[in-house]
mmCIF file of C-alpha atoms in Angstrom:
data_model
loop_
_atom_site.group_PDB
_atom_site.id
_atom_site.type_symbol
_atom_site.label_atom_id
_atom_site.label_comp_id
_atom_site.label_asym_id
_atom_site.label_seq_id
_atom_site.Cartn_x
_atom_site.Cartn_y
_atom_site.Cartn_z
ATOM 1 C CA MET A 1 62.369 19.900 -3.099
ATOM 2 C CA LYS A 2 61.599 23.944 -2.098
ATOM 3 C CA ILE A 3 64.741 25.412 -1.558
ATOM 4 C CA GLY A 4 65.092 28.424 0.609
ATOM 5 C CA LEU A 5 69.137 29.203 0.355
ATOM 6 C CA ILE A 6 70.080 32.319 2.912
ATOM 7 C CA SER A 7 73.766 33.904 2.159
ATOM 8 C CA GLY A 8 75.142 37.479 2.881
ATOM 9 C CA GLU A 9 76.850 37.862 -0.476
ATOM 10 C CA PHE A 10 76.213 37.019 -3.972
ATOM 11 C CA PRO A 11 77.840 37.470 -7.579
ATOM 12 C CA PRO A 12 77.249 39.851 -9.178
ATOM 13 C CA MET A 13 79.429 40.915 -5.607
ATOM 14 C CA PRO A 14 82.662 38.434 -5.687
ATOM 15 C CA GLY A 15 83.194 36.433 -2.472
ATOM 16 C CA GLY A 16 84.247 32.913 -1.723
ATOM 17 C CA VAL A 17 80.425 32.211 0.128
ATOM 18 C CA GLY A 18 78.452 34.040 -3.001
ATOM 19 C CA ASP A 19 79.901 32.050 -5.917
ATOM 20 C CA PHE A 20 80.054 28.514 -3.145
ATOM 21 C CA THR A 21 76.301 29.767 -2.729
ATOM 22 C CA ARG A 22 75.283 29.796 -6.864
ATOM 23 C CA SER A 23 77.496 26.713 -7.530
ATOM 24 C CA LEU A 24 75.085 24.753 -5.029
ATOM 25 C CA ALA A 25 72.152 26.206 -5.993
ATOM 26 C CA GLU A 26 72.270 25.472 -9.268
ATOM 27 C CA SER A 27 73.739 21.258 -8.706
ATOM 28 C CA LEU A 28 70.613 21.590 -6.409
ATOM 29 C CA CYS A 29 68.376 22.184 -9.284
ATOM 30 C CA ASP A 30 70.163 20.126 -11.570
ATOM 31 C CA HIS A 31 69.031 17.303 -8.973
ATOM 32 C CA GLY A 32 65.536 19.197 -9.399
ATOM 33 C CA HIS A 33 64.551 20.745 -7.062
ATOM 34 C CA GLU A 34 63.630 24.549 -7.073
ATOM 35 C CA VAL A 35 65.681 26.017 -5.453
ATOM 36 C CA HIS A 36 65.569 30.442 -3.907
ATOM 37 C CA ILE A 37 67.935 32.508 -2.584
ATOM 38 C CA LEU A 38 67.746 35.318 -0.553
ATOM 39 C CA SER A 39 71.506 37.545 -0.325
ATOM 40 C CA ARG A 40 71.946 41.748 0.073
ATOM 41 C CA SER A 41 70.292 44.244 -2.888
ATOM 42 C CA GLY A 42 72.127 43.427 -6.045
ATOM 43 C CA SER A 43 72.729 40.493 -5.812
ATOM 44 C CA THR A 44 70.902 38.580 -9.464
ATOM 45 C CA ILE A 45 71.585 35.391 -11.311
ATOM 46 C CA ALA A 46 70.379 35.085 -14.678
ATOM 47 C CA ASN A 47 69.262 31.294 -14.293
ATOM 48 C CA LEU A 48 68.421 31.235 -10.398
ATOM 49 C CA ASN A 49 65.325 33.049 -8.162
ATOM 50 C CA VAL A 50 67.147 35.913 -6.235
ATOM 51 C CA SER A 51 65.152 38.154 -3.775
ATOM 52 C CA ALA A 52 67.270 40.722 -1.609
ATOM 53 C CA VAL A 53 67.409 42.462 1.702
ATOM 54 C CA ARG A 54 68.485 45.840 2.458
ATOM 55 C CA GLY A 55 71.309 45.010 5.341
ATOM 56 C CA TRP A 56 70.988 42.209 7.534
ATOM 57 C CA GLY A 57 69.740 44.308 11.120
ATOM 58 C CA ALA A 58 66.377 43.135 13.334
ATOM 59 C CA SER A 59 64.208 43.665 10.332
ATOM 60 C CA SER A 60 66.292 40.771 8.010
ATOM 61 C CA LEU A 61 64.954 38.999 10.577
ATOM 62 C CA PRO A 62 60.791 39.544 9.566
ATOM 63 C CA ALA A 63 61.839 39.751 6.151
ATOM 64 C CA ILE A 64 63.444 37.270 6.150
ATOM 65 C CA ARG A 65 60.620 34.896 7.610
ATOM 66 C CA ALA A 66 57.989 36.402 5.458
ATOM 67 C CA TRP A 67 60.387 34.572 2.446
ATOM 68 C CA ALA A 68 59.809 31.760 3.566
ATOM 69 C CA ARG A 69 56.434 31.384 4.280
ATOM 70 C CA HIS A 70 55.017 33.275 0.376
ATOM 71 C CA LEU A 71 57.793 30.964 -1.553
ATOM 72 C CA GLY A 72 56.314 28.032 0.810
ATOM 73 C CA LEU A 73 60.154 26.177 1.523
ATOM 74 C CA ASP A 74 59.921 22.622 2.830
ATOM 75 C CA ILE A 75 63.265 23.904 4.102
ATOM 76 C CA VAL A 76 66.318 27.198 4.648
ATOM 77 C CA ASN A 77 70.002 26.407 4.743
ATOM 78 C CA LEU A 78 71.738 29.424 6.107
ATOM 79 C CA GLN A 79 75.343 29.744 4.405
ATOM 80 C CA TYR A 80 76.787 31.363 7.696
ATOM 81 C CA GLN A 81 80.044 33.129 8.033
ATOM 82 C CA THR A 82 80.254 36.219 9.583
ATOM 83 C CA ALA A 83 81.774 39.330 7.445
ATOM 84 C CA ALA A 84 79.649 38.191 5.126
ATOM 85 C CA PHE A 85 76.418 39.238 6.777
ATOM 86 C CA ASP A 86 78.114 42.699 8.395
ATOM 87 C CA MET A 87 79.181 41.644 11.548
ATOM 88 C CA SER A 88 75.397 41.610 12.948
ATOM 89 C CA PRO A 89 74.227 39.115 16.035
ATOM 90 C CA TYR A 90 70.633 39.125 14.645
ATOM 91 C CA ILE A 91 71.537 36.708 12.189
ATOM 92 C CA HIS A 92 72.227 34.450 14.512
ATOM 93 C CA PHE A 93 68.775 34.276 16.098
ATOM 94 C CA LEU A 94 67.367 32.872 12.515
ATOM 95 C CA PRO A 95 66.174 29.276 13.547
ATOM 96 C CA ALA A 96 63.840 30.449 15.843
ATOM 97 C CA ALA A 97 62.573 33.637 13.691
ATOM 98 C CA VAL A 98 61.316 31.567 10.667
ATOM 99 C CA ASP A 99 58.430 28.707 10.357
ATOM 100 C CA THR A 100 60.786 26.189 8.406
ATOM 101 C CA ALA A 101 63.333 23.201 9.607
ATOM 102 C CA LEU A 102 66.678 25.229 9.353
ATOM 103 C CA VAL A 103 70.017 24.245 8.270
ATOM 104 C CA THR A 104 73.133 25.749 9.136
ATOM 105 C CA THR A 105 75.635 25.587 7.050
ATOM 106 C CA PHE A 106 79.612 26.913 8.483
ATOM 107 C CA HIS A 107 81.801 28.278 6.198
ATOM 108 C CA ASP A 108 84.251 29.849 8.856
ATOM 109 C CA LEU A 109 82.688 29.880 13.106
ATOM 110 C CA ARG A 110 84.657 33.665 12.993
ATOM 111 C CA TYR A 111 82.807 35.701 16.149
ATOM 112 C CA PRO A 112 80.834 38.141 15.572
ATOM 113 C CA TYR A 113 81.069 41.755 16.520
ATOM 114 C CA LEU A 114 79.237 43.011 19.552
ATOM 115 C CA PHE A 115 79.944 45.620 21.310
ATOM 116 C CA PRO A 116 83.318 46.076 23.268
ATOM 117 C CA LYS A 117 84.514 44.055 25.694
ATOM 118 C CA ALA A 118 82.354 41.447 24.786
ATOM 119 C CA GLY A 119 83.892 38.644 26.059
ATOM 120 C CA ARG A 120 82.530 34.612 26.177
ATOM 121 C CA LEU A 121 78.999 36.535 24.114
ATOM 122 C CA ARG A 122 80.919 36.277 20.580
ATOM 123 C CA ASP A 123 81.140 32.486 21.307
ATOM 124 C CA TRP A 124 78.084 31.870 22.819
ATOM 125 C CA ILE A 125 75.895 33.255 20.015
ATOM 126 C CA VAL A 126 77.947 31.706 17.182
ATOM 127 C CA LYS A 127 77.042 27.937 19.548
ATOM 128 C CA ARG A 128 73.437 29.388 20.081
ATOM 129 C CA LEU A 129 72.905 29.651 16.897
ATOM 130 C CA ALA A 130 74.540 25.834 15.670
ATOM 131 C CA HIS A 131 72.297 24.258 18.543
ATOM 132 C CA SER A 132 69.201 26.555 17.515
ATOM 133 C CA SER A 133 69.730 24.787 14.218
ATOM 134 C CA ALA A 134 67.286 21.134 13.175
ATOM 135 C CA GLY A 135 70.721 21.141 10.855
ATOM 136 C CA VAL A 136 74.335 21.542 10.922
ATOM 137 C CA ILE A 137 76.650 21.389 8.074
ATOM 138 C CA THR A 138 81.061 21.572 8.946
ATOM 139 C CA THR A 139 82.339 22.156 5.082
ATOM 140 C CA ASN A 140 85.889 21.853 6.902
ATOM 141 C CA HIS A 141 87.667 19.263 8.989
ATOM 142 C CA GLU A 142 88.506 22.486 11.996
ATOM 143 C CA ASP A 143 84.782 23.312 12.860
ATOM 144 C CA ASP A 144 83.620 19.605 12.357
ATOM 145 C CA ILE A 145 85.563 19.090 15.180
ATOM 146 C CA ARG A 146 84.605 21.938 16.493
ATOM 147 C CA LEU A 147 80.982 20.583 16.387
ATOM 148 C CA SER A 148 81.928 17.186 17.419
ATOM 149 C CA ARG A 149 78.789 17.180 19.761
ATOM 150 C CA LEU A 150 75.776 18.166 18.256
ATOM 151 C CA PRO A 151 73.077 15.584 16.339
ATOM 152 C CA ASN A 152 71.748 15.469 12.720
ATOM 153 C CA ARG A 153 75.685 16.982 11.764
ATOM 154 C CA ARG A 154 77.344 16.379 8.175
ATOM 155 C CA LEU A 155 80.580 17.183 6.401
ATOM 156 C CA ILE A 156 80.076 18.479 3.329
ATOM 157 C CA PRO A 157 83.222 19.877 1.728
ATOM 158 C CA ILE A 158 83.158 22.996 -1.108
ATOM 159 C CA GLY A 159 83.642 23.290 -4.778
ATOM 160 C CA SER A 160 84.898 25.465 -6.776
ATOM 161 C CA SER A 161 83.114 26.859 -8.946
ATOM 162 C CA ILE A 162 86.576 27.974 -11.073
ATOM 163 C CA PRO A 163 85.736 26.128 -15.091
ATOM 164 C CA SER A 164 88.573 23.859 -16.873
ATOM 165 C CA ALA A 165 91.108 25.993 -18.587
ATOM 166 C CA ASN A 166 91.682 25.131 -22.573
ATOM 167 C CA CYS A 167 95.200 25.802 -23.581
ATOM 168 C CA SER A 168 94.090 28.310 -25.754
ATOM 169 C CA ASP A 169 92.409 30.334 -23.070
ATOM 170 C CA SER A 170 95.739 30.072 -20.967
ATOM 171 C CA ALA A 171 97.720 30.635 -23.646
ATOM 172 C CA ALA A 172 95.683 34.176 -24.425
ATOM 173 C CA PHE A 173 95.681 35.353 -21.248
ATOM 174 C CA ALA A 174 99.928 34.514 -20.665
ATOM 175 C CA ALA A 175 100.425 36.454 -23.370
ATOM 176 C CA ARG A 176 98.898 38.730 -22.058
ATOM 177 C CA TRP A 177 101.181 39.717 -18.589
ATOM 178 C CA ARG A 178 104.303 38.179 -19.816
ATOM 179 C CA GLU A 179 106.778 40.230 -21.843
ATOM 180 C CA PRO A 180 109.646 39.186 -23.451
ATOM 181 C CA ALA A 181 111.556 39.950 -20.428
ATOM 182 C CA LYS A 182 109.734 37.522 -17.960
ATOM 183 C CA ALA A 183 108.523 35.112 -20.349
ATOM 184 C CA ASN A 184 111.354 32.503 -18.908
ATOM 185 C CA SER A 185 110.774 33.175 -15.180
ATOM 186 C CA PHE A 186 109.670 31.085 -12.481
ATOM 187 C CA VAL A 187 106.286 32.371 -11.587
ATOM 188 C CA LEU A 188 104.422 31.761 -8.450
ATOM 189 C CA GLY A 189 100.492 32.493 -8.208
ATOM 190 C CA HIS A 190 98.441 34.001 -5.411
ATOM 191 C CA PHE A 191 94.485 33.538 -5.891
ATOM 192 C CA GLY A 192 91.587 35.019 -3.644
ATOM 193 C CA PHE A 193 91.784 38.058 -1.561
ATOM 194 C CA VAL A 194 94.995 39.775 0.705
ATOM 195 C CA LYS A 195 94.621 38.552 4.529
ATOM 196 C CA SER A 196 96.260 38.148 7.216
ATOM 197 C CA VAL A 197 94.994 34.853 7.545
ATOM 198 C CA LYS A 198 96.467 34.244 4.200
ATOM 199 C CA GLY A 199 100.320 34.266 5.518
ATOM 200 C CA ILE A 200 101.294 36.764 2.624
ATOM 201 C CA ASP A 201 103.883 38.697 3.838
ATOM 202 C CA TYR A 202 105.938 35.580 4.471
ATOM 203 C CA LEU A 203 105.700 34.366 1.108
ATOM 204 C CA ILE A 204 106.922 38.402 0.420
ATOM 205 C CA GLU A 205 109.994 38.009 2.435
ATOM 206 C CA ALA A 206 110.666 34.506 0.766
ATOM 207 C CA LEU A 207 110.552 36.338 -2.657
ATOM 208 C CA ALA A 208 112.593 38.478 -1.311
ATOM 209 C CA THR A 209 115.063 36.198 0.168
ATOM 210 C CA LEU A 210 115.497 34.076 -3.490
ATOM 211 C CA ARG A 211 115.466 37.427 -6.035
ATOM 212 C CA SER A 212 118.092 38.580 -3.339
ATOM 213 C CA ALA A 213 120.183 35.480 -4.292
ATOM 214 C CA GLY A 214 119.646 35.661 -8.060
ATOM 215 C CA HIS A 215 117.293 33.682 -9.346
ATOM 216 C CA ASP A 216 115.264 34.859 -11.898
ATOM 217 C CA LEU A 217 111.093 34.420 -10.162
ATOM 218 C CA ARG A 218 108.415 36.563 -10.420
ATOM 219 C CA LEU A 219 104.745 36.480 -8.521
ATOM 220 C CA LEU A 220 101.676 36.935 -9.943
ATOM 221 C CA PHE A 221 98.084 38.463 -7.511
ATOM 222 C CA ILE A 222 95.347 36.608 -9.332
ATOM 223 C CA GLY A 223 91.498 37.856 -8.981
ATOM 224 C CA ALA A 224 90.792 41.127 -6.740
ATOM 225 C CA ARG A 225 93.036 42.560 -3.908
ATOM 226 C CA ARG A 226 89.920 43.419 -1.687
ATOM 227 C CA ASN A 227 86.031 42.053 -0.362
ATOM 228 C CA ASN A 228 83.117 44.916 -0.173
ATOM 229 C CA VAL A 229 83.010 42.691 2.995
ATOM 230 C CA ASP A 230 86.557 43.289 4.769
ATOM 231 C CA SER A 231 87.014 44.233 7.427
ATOM 232 C CA LYS A 232 89.588 47.517 8.873
ATOM 233 C CA GLU A 233 91.840 45.003 9.942
ATOM 234 C CA ASP A 234 92.537 43.489 6.654
ATOM 235 C CA ALA A 235 92.047 46.685 4.437
ATOM 236 C CA ASP A 236 95.239 48.062 6.822
ATOM 237 C CA TYR A 237 97.073 44.516 6.410
ATOM 238 C CA LEU A 238 96.948 44.802 2.307
ATOM 239 C CA ARG A 239 98.060 48.792 2.736
ATOM 240 C CA ALA A 240 101.208 47.245 4.197
ATOM 241 C CA LEU A 241 101.977 44.791 2.440
ATOM 242 C CA GLU A 242 102.494 46.398 -0.132
ATOM 243 C CA ASP A 243 104.379 49.516 1.561
ATOM 244 C CA ARG A 244 106.724 46.239 2.644
ATOM 245 C CA ILE A 245 106.844 45.238 -1.038
ATOM 246 C CA GLU A 246 108.231 48.918 -2.444
ATOM 247 C CA GLN A 247 110.208 48.854 1.115
ATOM 248 C CA LEU A 248 111.416 45.651 -0.319
ATOM 249 C CA GLY A 249 112.218 46.661 -4.432
ATOM 250 C CA LEU A 250 109.414 43.914 -5.763
ATOM 251 C CA ALA A 251 106.870 46.599 -7.041
ATOM 252 C CA ASP A 252 108.374 45.362 -10.611
ATOM 253 C CA ALA A 253 108.207 40.970 -9.760
ATOM 254 C CA ILE A 254 105.284 40.985 -8.672
ATOM 255 C CA ASP A 255 101.644 41.453 -11.043
ATOM 256 C CA TRP A 256 97.869 42.437 -10.175
ATOM 257 C CA THR A 257 95.722 40.960 -12.186
ATOM 258 C CA GLY A 258 92.541 42.836 -10.774
ATOM 259 C CA TYR A 259 89.221 41.422 -10.737
ATOM 260 C CA LEU A 260 88.652 38.122 -13.657
ATOM 261 C CA THR A 261 85.601 36.384 -14.631
ATOM 262 C CA ASP A 262 86.251 32.622 -13.069
ATOM 263 C CA ARG A 263 86.778 31.400 -17.193
ATOM 264 C CA GLU A 264 90.511 34.012 -17.080
ATOM 265 C CA VAL A 265 91.190 32.285 -13.361
ATOM 266 C CA ALA A 266 90.398 28.909 -14.881
ATOM 267 C CA ALA A 267 93.194 30.469 -17.452
ATOM 268 C CA CYS A 268 95.629 32.093 -15.052
ATOM 269 C CA PHE A 269 95.948 28.546 -12.901
ATOM 270 C CA GLN A 270 97.382 26.567 -16.313
ATOM 271 C CA ALA A 271 100.153 29.323 -16.852
ATOM 272 C CA ILE A 272 101.660 29.376 -13.704
ATOM 273 C CA ASP A 273 104.319 26.945 -12.161
ATOM 274 C CA LEU A 274 103.478 27.034 -8.759
ATOM 275 C CA MET A 275 100.073 27.814 -6.501
ATOM 276 C CA ALA A 276 101.275 29.202 -3.304
ATOM 277 C CA LEU A 277 99.176 29.727 -0.423
ATOM 278 C CA PRO A 278 101.043 29.627 2.683
ATOM 279 C CA PHE A 279 97.683 30.419 5.145
ATOM 280 C CA THR A 280 99.338 30.987 8.188
ATOM 281 C CA ASP A 281 96.406 28.675 10.130
ATOM 282 C CA GLY A 282 96.784 25.913 7.372
ATOM 283 C CA ALA A 283 95.744 24.309 4.724
ATOM 284 C CA SER A 284 92.273 23.457 5.001
ATOM 285 C CA TYR A 285 88.762 22.549 3.255
ATOM 286 C CA ARG A 286 87.673 25.976 4.675
ATOM 287 C CA ARG A 287 90.100 27.788 1.935
ATOM 288 C CA SER A 288 88.036 27.887 -1.152
ATOM 289 C CA SER A 289 90.991 29.628 -2.685
ATOM 290 C CA LEU A 290 93.423 26.250 -2.054
ATOM 291 C CA ILE A 291 89.741 24.008 -3.548
ATOM 292 C CA ALA A 292 89.673 25.863 -6.895
ATOM 293 C CA ALA A 293 94.078 25.420 -7.811
ATOM 294 C CA ILE A 294 92.918 21.396 -6.690
ATOM 295 C CA HIS A 295 89.841 21.593 -9.310
ATOM 296 C CA SER A 296 92.538 23.230 -11.416
ATOM 297 C CA GLY A 297 94.703 21.189 -10.755
ATOM 298 C CA CYS A 298 97.945 23.104 -10.035
ATOM 299 C CA ALA A 299 100.973 22.424 -7.810
ATOM 300 C CA ILE A 300 100.965 23.478 -4.880
ATOM 301 C CA LEU A 301 102.552 24.886 -2.247
ATOM 302 C CA THR A 302 100.968 25.702 1.168
ATOM 303 C CA THR A 303 101.663 25.202 4.758
ATOM 304 C CA GLU A 304 100.747 22.121 7.627
ATOM 305 C CA PRO A 305 97.339 21.859 8.650
ATOM 306 C CA SER A 306 95.788 22.148 11.907
ATOM 307 C CA VAL A 307 94.186 19.149 11.909
ATOM 308 C CA PRO A 308 94.585 16.083 10.134
ATOM 309 C CA VAL A 309 93.094 16.276 6.977
ATOM 310 C CA ALA A 310 93.937 12.506 5.868
ATOM 311 C CA PRO A 311 93.477 13.195 1.589
ATOM 312 C CA PHE A 312 96.048 15.855 1.845
ATOM 313 C CA VAL A 313 99.150 14.134 1.280
ATOM 314 C CA HIS A 314 102.937 15.887 1.499
ATOM 315 C CA GLY A 315 104.351 15.411 -1.790
ATOM 316 C CA SER A 316 102.163 13.738 -3.411
ATOM 317 C CA ASN A 317 99.303 16.518 -3.812
ATOM 318 C CA LEU A 318 100.374 19.370 -1.671
ATOM 319 C CA TRP A 319 103.559 20.343 -0.789
ATOM 320 C CA LEU A 320 103.383 21.138 3.025
ATOM 321 C CA VAL A 321 105.365 23.501 5.480
ATOM 322 C CA PRO A 322 105.372 25.059 8.010
ATOM 323 C CA ARG A 323 103.428 27.828 8.841
ATOM 324 C CA CYS A 324 103.957 31.050 9.505
ATOM 325 C CA SER A 325 107.985 30.701 8.462
ATOM 326 C CA ALA A 326 109.274 32.716 5.480
ATOM 327 C CA ASP A 327 112.719 30.428 5.596
ATOM 328 C CA ALA A 328 109.824 27.427 5.120
ATOM 329 C CA LEU A 329 108.572 28.785 2.497
ATOM 330 C CA THR A 330 112.264 29.906 0.589
ATOM 331 C CA GLY A 331 113.564 26.757 1.072
ATOM 332 C CA ALA A 332 110.150 24.973 -0.151
ATOM 333 C CA ILE A 333 110.682 27.107 -3.740
ATOM 334 C CA LEU A 334 113.942 26.543 -4.210
ATOM 335 C CA GLN A 335 113.771 23.101 -4.395
ATOM 336 C CA LEU A 336 109.848 22.704 -6.844
ATOM 337 C CA MET A 337 112.567 25.438 -8.869
ATOM 338 C CA SER A 338 114.876 22.677 -9.726
ATOM 339 C CA ASP A 339 113.079 19.885 -9.845
ATOM 340 C CA ARG A 340 109.767 19.597 -12.936
ATOM 341 C CA GLU A 341 109.514 16.140 -11.590
ATOM 342 C CA LYS A 342 108.098 17.231 -8.901
ATOM 343 C CA LEU A 343 105.445 20.383 -10.612
ATOM 344 C CA LYS A 344 104.697 17.103 -12.412
ATOM 345 C CA ARG A 345 103.868 14.501 -9.707
ATOM 346 C CA LEU A 346 101.907 17.958 -8.018
ATOM 347 C CA ARG A 347 100.027 18.117 -10.148
ATOM 348 C CA THR A 348 98.708 14.956 -10.768
ATOM 349 C CA GLY A 349 98.137 14.554 -8.029
ATOM 350 C CA ALA A 350 95.762 17.259 -7.483
ATOM 351 C CA VAL A 351 93.752 16.376 -10.349
ATOM 352 C CA ASN A 352 93.122 12.429 -7.826
ATOM 353 C CA LEU A 353 92.607 14.872 -5.271
ATOM 354 C CA ARG A 354 89.833 17.136 -7.106
ATOM 355 C CA ALA A 355 87.055 13.537 -6.686
ATOM 356 C CA GLN A 356 86.406 14.952 -3.305
ATOM 357 C CA PHE A 357 84.747 18.469 -3.798
ATOM 358 C CA ASP A 358 82.600 17.242 -7.248
ATOM 359 C CA TRP A 359 79.734 19.326 -6.884
ATOM 360 C CA ASP A 360 77.457 16.667 -8.285
ATOM 361 C CA VAL A 361 78.396 14.781 -4.029
ATOM 362 C CA ILE A 362 78.270 18.138 -2.745
ATOM 363 C CA ALA A 363 74.432 18.394 -4.208
ATOM 364 C CA ARG A 364 73.034 14.358 -3.309
ATOM 365 C CA GLU A 365 75.188 15.226 0.420
ATOM 366 C CA THR A 366 73.706 18.418 1.608
ATOM 367 C CA VAL A 367 69.739 16.965 -0.316
ATOM 368 C CA ALA A 368 70.221 13.775 2.291
ATOM 369 C CA LEU A 369 70.524 15.687 5.166
ATOM 370 C CA TYR A 370 67.871 18.121 3.808
ATOM 371 C CA GLN A 371 66.016 15.044 3.610
ATOM 372 C CA MET A 372 66.649 13.379 7.232
ATOM 373 C CA ILE A 373 65.641 17.162 8.533
ATOM 374 C CA ILE A 374 62.185 17.042 7.306
#
């Protein structure tokens, strides 16, 4: 099968959707399919066929149509995330602009910016994309519920691009940022870009409370702070967070790694004691940082899902607390710091859970939907 994947972001640009698209492409190639990728300028991976468009404005639609025709694609799969397409409305009209059957994978259902006071039109344009696509893939339970009336729909979770780390990698990475004075500290980790939905402000407050009570606790932010396509709102949140860290006197208790390779991220995951991901909208399949932590077998503290997610079991594979509560995070961290057996149980549970997000399974499920559509 000749498959076209379209993503608003792609390596070397950092971003979860770009990493997903790369890993999916590689898995589809492993299954014997011919895969072509279309993304923005500067996108490239040595072992994949990657083309680029200059931007995601109106001119992108005829460019995409010409790309699909030239390659003789059997199917096109749009990896939809509004921010990755620069909040442009034009990508929502892609199903009518191409001759090839188009499947849309919804990484989120965030509305695009159209014009001031667009109101219901923003919701309509996203629903139009879903209804006009030949098939729809949802990556999480929340979006699957919202699109439940659509035919040709399948829930297929995202996987992780982060490889398993070996002991020497982890030890070498830990040595880079752990000073002798920090060697015995309990280390919290956070992975992913800094955005308001990540709930990091609550985590910072919990860290301040525990340190003021005399607990030897540190926080390591793993990876880049910002994505190139982040909104002004995200940038403002990051600045406010940095100001709050200074106000609370936490600068010496917090480390930022900056951008890391996947191998370095994997090593860093093994060097922390507890991954803290306090999403304000709850634990979800849509969170690539959570999936990466599960894949790496981390002990994970996160927030209760907003809708039922059967595989997530409190105390077994995740430690779940109420959303938007610094007090809940404080109590959970304190409990887990003093109980190594609970941490061990969470790591074992995460290892058992990662089969849900295996790339071979993801590729087979995706191909099955493609074949049904064709």
